[in-house]
Amino acid sequence: MPPRTDISPDRFEPPLTAVSRAYQSADERLPSVAHGLAFTPATTDSLLETVDERLVSAEPVDIDAATDALIAAVEDA
């Protein structure tokens, strides 16, 4: 579901229509990392690099280290 208010909810199937209407009527909308609204491009790149290095390509995966690195990437933003 795209986090947009400029698209009619009627374009979607009933469950997604309900989600879209709820989003449009929300008092507060959180920015979406997936849609490029939450962080600058540099921070998004840093997050994606961290996910790749610490979670996708790492052997073995260290969840605590990955979590710390993701938090650091956001805090450095």
CSV table of N, CA and C in Angstrom, one decimal:
chain,number,residue,atom,x,y,z
A,1,MET,N,0.8,-1.2,0.0
A,1,MET,CA,0.0,0.0,0.0
A,1,MET,C,0.9,1.2,0.0
A,2,PRO,N,0.9,2.0,-1.0
A,2,PRO,CA,1.7,3.2,-1.0
A,2,PRO,C,1.2,4.3,0.0
A,3,PRO,N,2.1,4.9,0.7
A,3,PRO,CA,1.7,5.9,1.7
A,3,PRO,C,1.4,7.2,1.1
A,4,ARG,N,0.3,7.2,0.3
A,4,ARG,CA,-0.1,8.4,-0.4
A,4,ARG,C,-1.5,8.8,-0.1
A,5,THR,N,-1.8,10.1,-0.2
A,5,THR,CA,-3.2,10.5,0.0
A,5,THR,C,-3.8,11.0,-1.2
A,6,ASP,N,-3.1,11.0,-2.3
A,6,ASP,CA,-3.6,11.5,-3.6
A,6,ASP,C,-4.1,10.4,-4.5
A,7,ILE,N,-4.3,9.2,-4.0
A,7,ILE,CA,-4.8,8.1,-4.8
A,7,ILE,C,-6.1,7.7,-4.1
A,8,SER,N,-7.2,7.5,-4.9
A,8,SER,CA,-8.5,7.1,-4.4
A,8,SER,C,-8.4,5.7,-3.9
A,9,PRO,N,-8.9,5.5,-2.6
A,9,PRO,CA,-8.9,4.1,-2.0
A,9,PRO,C,-9.8,3.2,-2.8
A,10,ASP,N,-10.7,3.7,-3.6
A,10,ASP,CA,-11.6,2.9,-4.4
A,10,ASP,C,-10.9,2.0,-5.5
A,11,ARG,N,-9.6,2.4,-5.8
A,11,ARG,CA,-8.9,1.6,-6.8
A,11,ARG,C,-8.4,0.2,-6.3
A,12,PHE,N,-8.6,0.0,-5.0
A,12,PHE,CA,-8.0,-1.2,-4.4
A,12,PHE,C,-9.1,-2.2,-4.0
A,13,GLU,N,-8.8,-3.5,-3.8
A,13,GLU,CA,-9.7,-4.5,-3.2
A,13,GLU,C,-10.1,-4.0,-1.8
A,14,PRO,N,-11.2,-4.6,-1.3
A,14,PRO,CA,-11.8,-4.1,0.0
A,14,PRO,C,-10.8,-4.1,1.1
A,15,PRO,N,-9.9,-5.1,1.4
A,15,PRO,CA,-9.0,-5.0,2.5
A,15,PRO,C,-8.1,-3.8,2.4
A,16,LEU,N,-7.5,-3.6,1.2
A,16,LEU,CA,-6.6,-2.5,0.9
A,16,LEU,C,-7.3,-1.2,0.9
A,17,THR,N,-8.6,-1.2,0.5
A,17,THR,CA,-9.4,0.1,0.6
A,17,THR,C,-9.5,0.5,2.0
A,18,ALA,N,-9.7,-0.4,2.9
A,18,ALA,CA,-9.8,-0.1,4.4
A,18,ALA,C,-8.5,0.5,4.9
A,19,VAL,N,-7.4,-0.1,4.5
A,19,VAL,CA,-6.0,0.4,4.9
A,19,VAL,C,-5.8,1.8,4.3
A,20,SER,N,-6.1,2.0,3.1
A,20,SER,CA,-5.9,3.3,2.4
A,20,SER,C,-6.8,4.4,3.1
A,21,ARG,N,-8.0,4.1,3.4
A,21,ARG,CA,-8.9,5.0,4.1
A,21,ARG,C,-8.3,5.3,5.5
A,22,ALA,N,-7.9,4.3,6.2
A,22,ALA,CA,-7.3,4.5,7.5
A,22,ALA,C,-6.1,5.4,7.5
A,23,TYR,N,-5.2,5.2,6.5
A,23,TYR,CA,-4.0,6.0,6.3
A,23,TYR,C,-4.4,7.4,6.0
A,24,GLN,N,-5.4,7.6,5.1
A,24,GLN,CA,-5.7,9.0,4.7
A,24,GLN,C,-6.4,9.8,5.9
A,25,SER,N,-7.0,9.1,6.8
A,25,SER,CA,-7.7,9.8,7.9
A,25,SER,C,-6.8,9.8,9.2
A,26,ALA,N,-5.6,9.3,9.2
A,26,ALA,CA,-4.8,9.2,10.3
A,26,ALA,C,-4.4,10.6,10.8
A,27,ASP,N,-4.3,10.8,12.1
A,27,ASP,CA,-3.8,12.1,12.6
A,27,ASP,C,-2.4,12.3,12.3
A,28,GLU,N,-1.6,11.3,12.4
A,28,GLU,CA,-0.2,11.3,12.2
A,28,GLU,C,0.3,10.2,11.2
A,29,ARG,N,1.1,10.5,10.3
A,29,ARG,CA,1.6,9.5,9.4
A,29,ARG,C,3.1,9.4,9.5
A,30,LEU,N,3.6,8.2,9.8
A,30,LEU,CA,5.0,8.0,9.9
A,30,LEU,C,5.7,7.9,8.6
A,31,PRO,N,6.8,8.5,8.4
A,31,PRO,CA,7.5,8.4,7.1
A,31,PRO,C,7.9,6.9,6.8
A,32,SER,N,8.0,6.6,5.6
A,32,SER,CA,8.3,5.3,5.1
A,32,SER,C,9.7,5.2,4.5
A,33,VAL,N,10.5,4.3,5.1
A,33,VAL,CA,11.8,4.0,4.5
A,33,VAL,C,11.7,3.5,3.1
A,34,ALA,N,10.8,2.6,2.9
A,34,ALA,CA,10.6,1.9,1.6
A,34,ALA,C,10.3,2.9,0.5
A,35,HIS,N,9.6,4.0,0.8
A,35,HIS,CA,9.2,4.9,-0.2
A,35,HIS,C,10.1,6.2,-0.2
A,36,GLY,N,11.2,6.1,0.5
A,36,GLY,CA,12.2,7.2,0.5
A,36,GLY,C,11.8,8.5,1.2
A,37,LEU,N,10.9,8.4,2.2
A,37,LEU,CA,10.4,9.6,2.9
A,37,LEU,C,11.0,9.7,4.3
A,38,ALA,N,11.6,8.7,4.8
A,38,ALA,CA,12.0,8.7,6.2
A,38,ALA,C,13.4,9.3,6.4
A,39,PHE,N,14.3,9.1,5.4
A,39,PHE,CA,15.7,9.4,5.6
A,39,PHE,C,16.2,10.1,4.3
A,40,THR,N,17.3,10.8,4.5
A,40,THR,CA,18.0,11.3,3.3
A,40,THR,C,18.5,10.1,2.5
A,41,PRO,N,18.8,10.3,1.2
A,41,PRO,CA,19.4,9.2,0.4
A,41,PRO,C,20.6,8.7,1.0
A,42,ALA,N,21.5,9.5,1.6
A,42,ALA,CA,22.7,9.0,2.2
A,42,ALA,C,22.5,8.1,3.3
A,43,THR,N,21.5,8.4,4.2
A,43,THR,CA,21.2,7.5,5.3
A,43,THR,C,20.5,6.3,4.8
A,44,THR,N,19.6,6.3,3.8
A,44,THR,CA,19.0,5.1,3.3
A,44,THR,C,20.1,4.2,2.7
A,45,ASP,N,21.1,4.8,2.0
A,45,ASP,CA,22.2,4.0,1.4
A,45,ASP,C,23.0,3.3,2.6
A,46,SER,N,23.2,4.0,3.7
A,46,SER,CA,23.9,3.5,4.8
A,46,SER,C,23.2,2.3,5.4
A,47,LEU,N,21.9,2.5,5.6
A,47,LEU,CA,21.0,1.4,6.1
A,47,LEU,C,21.1,0.2,5.2
A,48,LEU,N,20.9,0.4,3.9
A,48,LEU,CA,20.9,-0.7,3.0
A,48,LEU,C,22.3,-1.4,3.0
A,49,GLU,N,23.4,-0.7,3.0
A,49,GLU,CA,24.7,-1.3,3.1
A,49,GLU,C,24.8,-2.1,4.4
A,50,THR,N,24.4,-1.5,5.5
A,50,THR,CA,24.4,-2.3,6.7
A,50,THR,C,23.7,-3.6,6.7
A,51,VAL,N,22.5,-3.5,6.1
A,51,VAL,CA,21.7,-4.7,6.0
A,51,VAL,C,22.4,-5.8,5.2
A,52,ASP,N,23.0,-5.3,4.1
A,52,ASP,CA,23.7,-6.2,3.2
A,52,ASP,C,24.9,-6.8,3.9
A,53,GLU,N,25.7,-6.0,4.5
A,53,GLU,CA,27.0,-6.4,5.1
A,53,GLU,C,26.7,-7.2,6.4
A,54,ARG,N,25.8,-6.8,7.2
A,54,ARG,CA,25.6,-7.5,8.5
A,54,ARG,C,24.6,-8.6,8.6
A,55,LEU,N,23.6,-8.6,7.6
A,55,LEU,CA,22.6,-9.6,7.6
A,55,LEU,C,22.5,-10.5,6.4
A,56,VAL,N,22.7,-9.9,5.2
A,56,VAL,CA,22.6,-10.7,4.0
A,56,VAL,C,23.9,-11.5,3.7
A,57,SER,N,25.0,-10.8,3.7
A,57,SER,CA,26.3,-11.4,3.3
A,57,SER,C,27.1,-11.9,4.5
A,58,ALA,N,26.7,-11.6,5.7
A,58,ALA,CA,27.5,-12.0,6.9
A,58,ALA,C,27.3,-13.5,7.2
A,59,GLU,N,28.5,-14.1,7.5
A,59,GLU,CA,28.4,-15.5,8.0
A,59,GLU,C,29.4,-15.6,9.2
A,60,PRO,N,28.9,-15.9,10.3
A,60,PRO,CA,27.5,-16.0,10.7
A,60,PRO,C,26.9,-14.6,11.0
A,61,VAL,N,25.6,-14.5,11.0
A,61,VAL,CA,24.9,-13.3,11.3
A,61,VAL,C,25.0,-13.0,12.8
A,62,ASP,N,25.4,-11.8,13.1
A,62,ASP,CA,25.4,-11.3,14.5
A,62,ASP,C,24.3,-10.3,14.6
A,63,ILE,N,23.2,-10.7,15.1
A,63,ILE,CA,22.0,-9.8,15.2
A,63,ILE,C,22.3,-8.6,16.1
A,64,ASP,N,23.0,-8.8,17.2
A,64,ASP,CA,23.3,-7.6,18.1
A,64,ASP,C,24.2,-6.6,17.4
A,65,ALA,N,25.2,-7.1,16.7
A,65,ALA,CA,26.1,-6.2,15.9
A,65,ALA,C,25.3,-5.5,14.8
A,66,ALA,N,24.4,-6.2,14.1
A,66,ALA,CA,23.6,-5.6,13.0
A,66,ALA,C,22.7,-4.6,13.6
A,67,THR,N,22.1,-4.9,14.7
A,67,THR,CA,21.2,-3.9,15.3
A,67,THR,C,21.9,-2.6,15.7
A,68,ASP,N,23.1,-2.8,16.4
A,68,ASP,CA,23.9,-1.6,16.7
A,68,ASP,C,24.3,-0.8,15.5
A,69,ALA,N,24.7,-1.5,14.4
A,69,ALA,CA,25.1,-0.8,13.2
A,69,ALA,C,23.9,0.0,12.6
A,70,LEU,N,22.7,-0.6,12.6
A,70,LEU,CA,21.5,0.1,12.1
A,70,LEU,C,21.2,1.3,12.9
A,71,ILE,N,21.2,1.1,14.2
A,71,ILE,CA,21.0,2.3,15.1
A,71,ILE,C,22.0,3.4,14.9
A,72,ALA,N,23.2,3.0,14.7
A,72,ALA,CA,24.3,4.0,14.5
A,72,ALA,C,24.0,4.7,13.1
A,73,ALA,N,23.6,4.0,12.1
A,73,ALA,CA,23.4,4.6,10.8
A,73,ALA,C,22.3,5.7,10.9
A,74,VAL,N,21.2,5.4,11.7
A,74,VAL,CA,20.1,6.3,11.9
A,74,VAL,C,20.5,7.5,12.7
A,75,GLU,N,21.3,7.2,13.8
A,75,GLU,CA,21.7,8.3,14.7
A,75,GLU,C,22.7,9.2,14.1
A,76,ASP,N,23.4,8.7,13.1
A,76,ASP,CA,24.4,9.6,12.4
A,76,ASP,C,23.7,10.5,11.3
A,77,ALA,N,22.5,10.2,11.1
A,77,ALA,CA,21.7,10.9,10.0
A,77,ALA,C,21.6,12.4,10.4
